[in-house]
Amino acid sequence: MLKAVLPLLALLLVTCAAPRQPASAPAPEVLRSESSSRAHHAVPAPSHKPAIPALEAPPPGELSGPDSLKRLDFRGGEPQVPIGLMQGRREVRFSPKGRMRLRFGGEAERMLEAPAGSMWTVRVTDGTPAELSVRIQLEELPFADKEGLAEMQARWQARGVAVRAHVLGALYGIAGKVIDNRRYLLLLDEELTSKQATERQAELLRQLGVRTTLFEEVRAPARAILELRDEAGNVAGLAQDNLFVETLDGAGFDVRQVEHDVGYDNHGFEDRSFRGTLQLSVDRHGTLAVVNVVKLEELLKGLVPSEIYARAHPEALKAQAVTARGEVLAKVGIKHLADPYLLCSEQHCAVYRGRTGEAASTSAAVEATRGQGLFSSDGKLVDSVYSAMCGGHTEDNDVVWGGPPNPSLRGRPDLIGPAEGVPTPASLAEYLQAELPAACRLSTFARAGKYRWEKRFTVEQVNALTTHLAVGPVHALSLGERGVSGRARTLTVAGEKGVTQVRGELNIRRLFGMLNSAMALVEEERDGEGHLTGWRFRGGGWGHGVGMCQTGAIGRAEAGQRYEDILRFYFNGAEVASIY
């Protein structure tokens, strides 16, 4: 069947000699990220192809340029978001669900049309990775804190350290609403390689006792030739760096073997279906990234059911829809600055399975809250983060991720009903054993092994997990610097060759194969003769604990609370308002 349509496909591969004209419509409001953009050029199709008659050029402004991979497009009032489905691939296969138009871009644009159901493969050839430079991030401050920034700059300069300020994030508008997620980063004014940056971090820690993070910038973009092949393996065209694919009726695409849950136990590959358009682009490694450009509301329909039980109470589903919408907008321009998309489809940003993951109940919640976000008392969009189960107490954002405290993300007891006389996380051992009226414990979706849990490690297991720390055989573990929920942000590891510290809630959890949370105690275990045999972690909660407790939100909905009240509780009085 496909062989019969190949001659037709060849005739539809067109070269448009006329350069693109500027769009006549007013320029949409867009957000540009901090990473470098790159030009892309069409590469002539293989010489064995037949002569192609010239057809009309694509309508002005209809084809996105490469810089659009790092923008929000607000045409029509609803943002369209570039979501990275996967990267690091040598090839990817996809099939349009409606008639397809594939565009190669460049000054002389070429395009190919193909019927629904046809199968296509894009392969990377001649890939060259991006050249990245690294700077050391010393501080992060709110954008409004100009005075604090000046004080920090003076403090570091007094130490003999040259610094520079960098603005991360952006100010942009949607239908008259202003979204501002800018913040200041104070960076060491030295451009380093990854190896040099690691050595410089160790030096700063040793000399000044300062723990730092890394900030990447693109010095030279990745490049690659993208080769488009039909189902028979014939080369249909070549492009430099980017291909853009749409269905004329908006039916979307099926993408084969989408990689998911990278770094987790359920890592695998799945055929998935997506709304919107596809952009296939070279990534930082000189390999292939697959990007889905999709309307925000359609994105949420494929995202919300991956983040919460679709069978949960409708008010909890509405709360999840609002938080997910706000979190997407709050993360724009903050993450993936060196990648050809704004957000990824993994837990690092938000789990998104496209049309494959949609459910009627969660789609209804998205529709019922269309365009709504959370705003703090000063009118700013809230970074409405969430985690699976707080364990009875949420946590401050700065304890988990560092950076400045966010007034909307303050940890608090997540209790329903009287709380007199109940222990607090300040006495964590007692707190973990108490029968608390916690919303996430009372929910019908509560899982006992997540609300309270234990995990054991033998001496041999711990020694294997900590080999890279170079402290030798471990004889002591200690959790410290706890937040209001009891979550630790430091782990001290003492061994025969020395002592070191693991810093950061997520780093601690990852060291031990993703502990459920850092709201935990660690205790030695010894045999009858007193010999150390291992360690036991006893803890509560599942996830970082900042913002909305998803299981707690279900418990609150089941107790009769509306989604606005649920969100007001978890985000310190923030109110729901329409963004568009």
XYZ file of C-alpha atoms in Angstrom:
580
model
C 0.000 0.000 0.000
C 2.730 2.456 0.982
C 4.780 1.606 -2.111
C 1.844 2.690 -4.256
C 1.849 6.203 -2.782
C 5.625 6.795 -2.903
C 5.537 8.472 -6.346
C 2.847 10.818 -5.042
C 4.967 11.620 -1.982
C 7.928 12.430 -4.192
C 5.802 14.923 -6.106
C 4.756 16.576 -2.874
C 8.312 17.288 -1.750
C 8.468 20.946 -2.801
C 11.049 23.692 -2.937
C 9.816 27.223 -2.441
C 12.302 29.700 -3.868
C 10.684 32.789 -2.438
C 12.018 33.782 0.988
C 9.592 34.023 3.860
C 7.843 37.332 4.331
C 7.257 38.887 7.734
C 3.918 38.038 9.289
C 1.349 40.788 8.807
C -0.332 40.104 12.153
C 0.974 41.836 15.279
C 3.877 39.983 16.869
C 2.663 37.671 19.631
C 3.986 38.008 23.147
C 6.765 35.476 23.516
C 9.233 34.334 26.119
C 12.847 33.819 25.133
C 14.966 31.569 27.275
C 18.508 32.259 28.423
C 20.055 29.610 26.171
C 21.496 30.473 22.776
C 19.378 30.133 19.661
C 20.761 28.757 16.429
C 19.968 29.163 12.775
C 19.056 26.143 10.693
C 19.412 25.654 6.967
C 17.687 23.351 4.530
C 19.970 20.763 2.937
C 19.208 19.867 -0.694
C 17.369 16.601 -1.159
C 19.375 13.699 -2.632
C 20.212 14.275 -6.314
C 18.477 11.075 -7.462
C 15.058 12.569 -6.694
C 12.954 13.700 -9.693
C 12.524 17.384 -10.491
C 9.855 18.915 -8.280
C 7.373 21.527 -9.521
C 7.309 24.720 -7.455
C 4.190 25.174 -5.345
C 3.020 28.008 -3.135
C 5.231 29.069 -0.254
C 3.839 28.324 3.205
C 1.614 31.124 4.527
C 3.583 33.957 6.213
C 4.270 33.286 9.879
C 2.895 29.758 9.754
C 6.176 27.904 10.083
C 7.931 28.223 13.432
C 11.634 29.054 13.296
C 14.215 27.279 15.430
C 14.048 29.946 18.127
C 10.398 28.973 18.702
C 11.668 25.804 20.348
C 12.471 28.027 23.338
C 9.326 30.179 23.337
C 5.768 30.203 24.514
C 3.467 31.099 21.643
C 0.348 33.016 22.779
C -1.453 33.350 19.476
C -5.142 32.722 20.136
C -4.762 33.644 23.813
C -3.874 30.148 24.991
C -0.178 29.335 25.341
C 1.370 26.630 23.181
C 4.182 24.883 25.024
C 7.195 23.016 23.560
C 7.494 19.812 25.637
C 10.493 17.520 25.261
C 9.210 13.964 24.843
C 12.668 12.384 24.731
C 16.242 13.111 23.740
C 19.492 11.269 23.095
C 17.964 9.191 20.298
C 19.704 8.157 17.088
C 16.397 7.735 15.309
C 12.684 8.044 15.962
C 9.623 6.712 14.135
C 6.278 8.479 13.933
C 3.000 8.321 12.041
C 0.476 11.135 11.442
C -3.148 10.519 12.461
C -4.304 12.924 9.722
C -2.816 14.251 6.521
C 0.705 15.444 7.351
C 2.765 18.415 6.246
C 6.472 18.227 7.079
C 8.606 21.321 6.674
C 12.368 21.464 6.377
C 12.679 25.213 7.000
C 15.574 27.377 5.901
C 15.656 30.389 3.604
C 14.209 28.339 0.723
C 11.558 26.375 2.542
C 10.744 22.871 1.418
C 7.857 20.747 2.532
C 6.487 17.276 2.124
C 2.893 16.118 2.450
C 1.844 12.557 3.232
C -1.375 10.691 4.055
C -2.627 9.660 7.477
C -1.153 6.415 8.736
C 2.105 6.640 6.754
C 5.207 5.730 8.759
C 8.316 7.907 8.876
C 11.764 7.625 10.421
C 14.091 10.500 11.280
C 17.764 9.635 11.811
C 20.677 11.736 13.006
C 23.859 11.847 10.943
C 27.021 13.918 11.383
C 25.996 14.970 14.891
C 28.248 17.342 16.839
C 27.469 18.019 20.514
C 27.019 21.527 21.862
C 29.955 23.273 23.453
C 28.906 24.191 26.979
C 30.548 26.417 29.515
C 29.833 26.210 33.213
C 29.665 28.919 35.828
C 29.358 28.359 39.548
C 26.144 29.631 41.119
C 26.794 31.163 44.526
C 23.427 32.666 45.486
C 19.824 33.010 44.316
C 17.685 36.018 45.260
C 14.196 37.346 44.447
C 14.165 39.706 41.490
C 12.698 42.492 43.630
C 15.560 42.276 46.138
C 17.944 44.721 44.449
C 19.336 45.790 47.794
C 20.031 42.201 48.795
C 21.759 41.584 45.481
C 24.060 44.583 45.987
C 24.892 43.385 49.499
C 25.701 39.890 48.238
C 27.901 41.254 45.464
C 29.803 43.423 47.940
C 30.203 40.513 50.371
C 31.729 38.231 47.740
C 33.951 40.953 46.343
C 35.235 41.611 49.874
C 36.291 37.956 49.924
C 38.302 38.548 46.769
C 35.836 36.649 44.567
C 34.734 38.230 41.270
C 30.999 37.769 40.685
C 28.343 38.745 38.189
C 24.548 38.892 38.381
C 22.391 36.911 35.956
C 18.623 37.173 35.477
C 16.890 33.806 35.179
C 13.289 33.500 34.044
C 11.195 36.124 32.279
C 8.402 38.649 32.415
C 5.578 37.943 29.969
C 1.885 38.493 29.536
C -1.140 36.331 28.762
C -4.425 38.066 27.951
C -3.584 41.023 30.149
C -2.205 38.954 33.056
C 1.447 39.536 33.873
C 3.522 36.457 34.707
C 6.881 37.195 36.319
C 9.140 34.329 37.422
C 12.419 36.241 37.253
C 15.068 35.850 39.897
C 18.711 36.845 40.290
C 21.523 34.350 40.242
C 24.887 35.442 41.570
C 27.518 33.623 39.518
C 31.247 33.285 39.881
C 32.677 35.400 37.068
C 34.743 32.553 35.643
C 33.860 30.515 32.559
C 34.890 26.916 33.266
C 34.758 23.420 31.860
C 32.756 20.831 33.807
C 35.956 19.400 35.318
C 37.304 22.828 36.258
C 33.948 23.780 37.814
C 33.931 20.679 40.028
C 37.464 21.438 41.201
C 36.560 25.091 41.854
C 33.494 24.038 43.865
C 35.674 21.858 46.068
C 38.069 24.770 46.555
C 35.261 27.150 47.587
C 33.958 24.572 50.040
C 37.398 23.968 51.509
C 38.442 27.630 51.765
C 35.142 29.411 52.486
C 32.817 26.626 53.637
C 30.394 27.496 50.832
C 28.299 24.931 48.973
C 27.456 25.870 45.396
C 25.577 24.647 42.330
C 26.390 24.756 38.617
C 24.874 26.886 35.864
C 25.333 25.862 32.213
C 25.489 28.133 29.195
C 25.709 27.231 25.504
C 28.852 28.577 23.834
C 28.375 26.773 20.512
C 25.124 24.953 19.631
C 24.933 21.298 18.697
C 24.652 20.547 15.004
C 23.446 17.543 13.026
C 21.931 16.520 9.718
C 18.466 15.019 10.135
C 17.625 12.353 7.566
C 13.960 11.652 6.795
C 13.139 8.169 5.489
C 9.855 6.658 4.365
C 8.571 3.216 5.383
C 10.520 1.536 2.578
C 13.760 3.091 3.815
C 14.076 5.637 0.994
C 15.576 9.031 1.871
C 12.845 11.630 1.358
C 14.876 14.660 2.447
C 17.580 16.094 4.671
C 17.535 19.052 7.048
C 20.019 20.898 9.201
C 19.151 20.637 12.919
C 15.326 20.817 12.770
C 12.219 19.328 11.149
C 8.694 20.627 11.787
C 5.668 18.365 11.381
C 1.935 19.136 11.584
C -1.337 17.469 10.636
C -3.618 19.634 8.544
C -6.706 18.736 10.569
C -4.962 18.871 13.958
C -5.292 15.112 14.456
C -1.796 14.766 15.927
C 0.709 11.920 15.816
C 1.616 8.485 17.060
C 5.248 8.266 18.191
C 6.855 4.854 18.531
C 8.930 3.725 21.491
C 8.833 6.879 23.593
C 11.385 6.511 26.389
C 9.994 7.300 29.836
C 10.877 7.300 33.565
C 14.584 7.629 32.858
C 16.547 6.848 36.012
C 13.625 5.149 37.800
C 12.697 1.501 38.331
C 9.841 1.637 35.816
C 12.071 3.000 33.020
C 10.885 1.721 29.662
C 9.535 2.478 26.174
C 5.936 2.948 25.070
C 4.136 3.817 21.833
C 2.230 7.038 22.545
C -0.211 9.359 20.794
C 0.035 13.160 20.964
C -2.033 16.193 20.041
C -0.437 19.275 18.494
C 2.665 19.317 16.307
C 6.091 17.684 16.419
C 9.462 19.335 16.158
C 12.450 17.046 15.726
C 15.613 18.812 16.715
C 19.253 18.124 17.456
C 19.848 18.114 21.221
C 22.872 19.132 23.285
C 24.515 15.736 22.671
C 24.316 16.030 18.880
C 21.563 13.403 18.884
C 17.807 13.663 18.359
C 15.216 15.295 20.610
C 11.479 14.933 19.967
C 9.442 17.994 20.958
C 5.651 18.185 21.132
C 4.280 21.721 20.693
C 0.848 21.594 22.252
C -1.785 23.964 23.638
C -1.536 24.278 27.398
C -5.048 22.932 28.064
C -4.382 19.904 25.840
C -1.040 19.435 27.565
C -2.819 19.339 30.920
C -5.255 16.671 29.695
C -2.278 14.387 29.066
C -0.453 15.469 32.221
C -2.978 15.579 35.073
C -3.941 11.854 35.001
C -0.236 10.974 35.174
C 0.096 13.045 38.336
C -2.984 11.999 40.347
C -5.478 9.128 40.510
C -8.102 9.714 37.805
C -10.674 8.067 40.121
C -10.094 10.655 42.856
C -12.741 13.109 44.068
C -13.593 15.724 41.375
C -12.610 18.635 43.644
C -9.161 17.127 44.133
C -8.832 16.690 40.371
C -9.716 20.362 39.873
C -7.086 21.342 42.447
C -4.546 19.242 40.567
C -5.472 20.840 37.244
C -4.969 24.354 38.626
C -1.650 23.515 40.290
C -0.353 21.767 37.170
C -1.283 24.742 34.978
C 0.463 27.188 37.297
C 3.521 24.997 37.700
C 4.011 24.766 33.934
C 3.856 28.549 33.558
C 6.072 29.169 36.587
C 8.816 26.879 35.220
C 9.044 28.526 31.817
C 12.552 29.880 31.276
C 13.859 28.294 34.470
C 14.711 24.750 33.381
C 16.346 23.085 30.358
C 18.152 26.231 29.261
C 20.574 24.216 27.118
C 17.879 21.969 25.607
C 15.642 22.550 22.543
C 12.411 22.724 24.578
C 11.010 24.554 27.583
C 9.976 21.628 29.774
C 10.434 17.862 29.711
C 7.765 15.171 30.029
C 9.454 13.437 32.977
C 9.228 13.840 36.756
C 11.932 16.517 36.556
C 9.212 18.836 35.176
C 5.842 17.047 35.030
C 4.887 13.593 33.765
C 3.133 13.883 30.391
C 1.931 10.952 28.252
C -0.062 12.876 25.674
C -3.377 11.576 24.396
C -2.327 8.087 25.543
C -2.605 9.132 29.176
C -5.894 11.040 29.023
C -8.905 10.142 31.173
C -12.455 11.516 31.018
C -12.510 12.561 34.691
C -9.292 14.553 34.586
C -10.129 16.104 31.212
C -13.381 17.312 32.782
C -11.387 18.859 35.659
C -9.129 20.654 33.166
C -12.157 21.993 31.281
C -13.882 23.071 34.521
C -10.851 25.138 35.554
C -9.830 26.301 32.082
C -7.260 29.114 32.218
C -7.188 29.292 36.024
C -4.044 29.731 38.093
C -3.084 30.557 41.668
C -2.026 34.061 42.653
C -0.471 35.219 45.907
C -1.671 38.252 47.864
C 0.761 40.486 45.948
C -0.673 39.376 42.610
C 2.128 37.037 41.542
C 1.566 33.663 39.927
C 2.362 30.955 42.464
C 4.845 28.239 41.589
C 2.202 25.673 42.502
C 4.336 22.592 43.086
C 3.026 19.364 44.578
C 4.128 15.960 45.835
C 2.410 12.618 46.340
C 2.113 12.452 50.139
C 3.468 14.902 52.701
C 3.314 12.466 55.630
C 1.277 14.880 57.745
C 3.356 18.054 57.325
C 4.415 20.027 54.248
C 7.870 21.619 53.876
C 9.441 25.005 53.074
C 10.676 25.341 49.489
C 14.144 26.611 50.483
C 14.788 23.562 52.674
C 14.251 21.226 49.735
C 15.666 23.204 46.807
C 17.637 26.068 48.324
C 17.167 29.573 46.971
C 15.053 32.288 48.597
C 12.028 31.423 50.757
C 8.732 31.615 48.860
C 5.873 33.032 51.010
C 3.389 30.766 49.205
C 5.452 27.627 49.852
C 5.698 27.500 53.630
C 5.468 24.140 55.370
C 2.525 23.559 57.706
C 0.698 20.716 59.502
C -1.688 18.976 57.095
C -4.253 17.967 59.689
C -8.038 17.701 59.536
C -9.876 18.177 62.811
C -8.553 18.856 66.334
C -4.769 18.931 66.621
C -4.330 19.706 70.315
C -1.687 17.620 72.014
C -0.403 15.914 68.874
C 3.398 15.750 68.493
C 5.220 17.875 65.931
C 8.090 16.992 63.587
C 10.435 18.725 66.053
C 10.190 15.412 67.949
C 10.439 13.292 64.837
C 10.649 9.858 66.489
C 7.430 10.510 68.414
C 5.804 12.172 65.399
C 6.390 9.167 63.132
C 4.728 6.839 65.649
C 1.671 8.993 66.425
C -1.855 8.444 65.074
C -2.349 11.835 63.443
C -5.533 13.215 61.858
C -3.499 13.899 58.709
C -5.414 14.502 55.477
C -3.145 12.147 53.558
C -3.635 9.359 56.113
C -7.443 9.755 56.152
C -7.814 9.763 52.367
C -9.341 6.634 50.816
C -6.326 6.656 48.476
C -3.808 6.587 51.323
C -1.176 3.867 51.175
C 0.178 2.824 54.543
C 3.587 1.965 53.106
C 3.967 5.511 51.813
C 2.539 7.422 54.778
C 4.955 5.628 57.129
C 7.746 3.375 55.881
C 10.998 1.606 56.676
C 13.958 0.699 54.514
C 17.004 -1.338 55.579
C 20.520 -1.461 54.152
C 23.334 -3.804 55.055
C 26.881 -2.558 55.645
C 27.881 -4.046 52.306
C 25.053 -2.249 50.500
C 25.920 1.112 52.051
C 29.610 0.688 51.223
C 28.682 -0.032 47.608
C 26.308 2.957 47.403
C 28.899 5.353 48.843
C 32.004 4.186 46.956
C 32.092 7.405 44.912
C 32.307 9.451 48.131
C 35.796 7.998 48.782
C 35.407 7.769 52.560
C 36.155 4.056 52.731
C 34.051 1.517 54.664
C 31.228 3.435 56.360
C 30.816 3.293 60.127
C 28.334 6.172 60.754
C 25.409 7.922 59.027
C 23.682 11.031 60.361
C 20.815 13.142 58.969
C 20.703 16.846 59.851
C 19.603 20.422 59.064
C 15.931 19.547 59.213
C 13.082 21.701 58.013
C 9.720 22.287 59.672
C 8.420 18.907 58.480
C 11.478 17.053 59.752
C 12.890 16.596 56.261
C 16.682 16.535 56.279
C 18.849 18.381 53.811
C 22.228 17.014 54.892
C 23.564 13.503 55.354
C 26.942 13.088 57.043
C 28.803 9.955 55.994
C 31.774 8.895 58.139
C 34.130 6.177 56.954
C 37.565 4.795 57.685
C 39.189 7.238 55.252
C 37.313 10.388 56.190
C 34.034 12.214 56.536
C 31.910 13.927 53.897
C 28.469 15.418 53.586
C 25.740 14.841 51.017
C 23.633 17.966 50.695
C 20.145 18.296 49.262
C 16.908 16.417 49.914
C 16.868 14.769 46.491
C 20.574 13.862 46.579
C 20.081 12.069 49.896
C 17.131 10.113 48.565
C 18.920 9.186 45.351
C 21.998 7.951 47.203
C 19.865 5.192 48.701
C 17.905 4.269 45.589
C 15.189 6.917 46.017
C 14.064 6.850 49.616
C 10.386 7.758 49.807
C 11.290 11.069 51.448
C 13.888 12.804 53.598
C 11.442 12.987 56.535
C 13.366 10.156 58.130
C 15.505 8.896 60.971
C 18.505 6.648 60.398
C 19.456 4.110 63.050
C 22.291 1.629 63.377
C 21.525 -2.088 63.469
C 23.892 -4.467 65.287
C 24.034 -8.193 65.899
C 24.079 -9.975 69.267
C 27.787 -9.349 69.662
C 27.461 -5.623 68.978
C 28.890 -5.708 65.468
C 27.455 -3.187 63.016
C 25.308 -5.007 60.436
C 23.566 -2.103 58.709
C 21.203 0.840 59.005
C 17.451 1.272 59.137
C 15.675 4.350 57.767
C 12.262 5.102 59.347
C 10.297 7.823 57.683
C 7.068 9.422 56.600
C 5.683 10.749 53.352
C 6.381 10.170 49.683
C 8.078 12.997 47.804
C 9.597 16.370 48.598
C 6.573 17.617 50.551
C 6.502 21.190 49.192
C 3.199 22.787 48.145
C 0.115 20.654 47.668
C -0.010 17.169 49.163
C -1.866 15.267 46.445
C -3.159 12.484 48.690
C -4.012 15.118 51.292
C -5.941 17.093 48.681
C -8.029 13.985 48.021
C -8.619 13.600 51.770
C -9.701 17.220 52.029
C -12.033 16.888 49.029
C -13.576 13.787 50.583
C -14.085 15.811 53.763
C -16.157 18.338 51.793
C -13.632 21.028 50.857
C -13.877 22.698 47.429
C -10.818 22.979 45.237
C -10.398 26.703 45.940
C -10.284 25.988 49.692
C -7.843 23.111 49.211
C -5.472 25.329 47.242
C -5.844 28.234 49.665
C -4.733 25.916 52.474
C -1.682 24.414 50.784
C -0.430 27.673 49.270
C -0.742 30.003 52.257
C -3.849 31.923 51.277
C -3.292 32.058 47.509
C -6.442 32.629 45.481
C -7.652 31.075 42.228
C -8.026 33.551 39.357
C -8.412 33.301 35.581
C -5.253 33.834 33.551
C -6.940 33.580 30.142
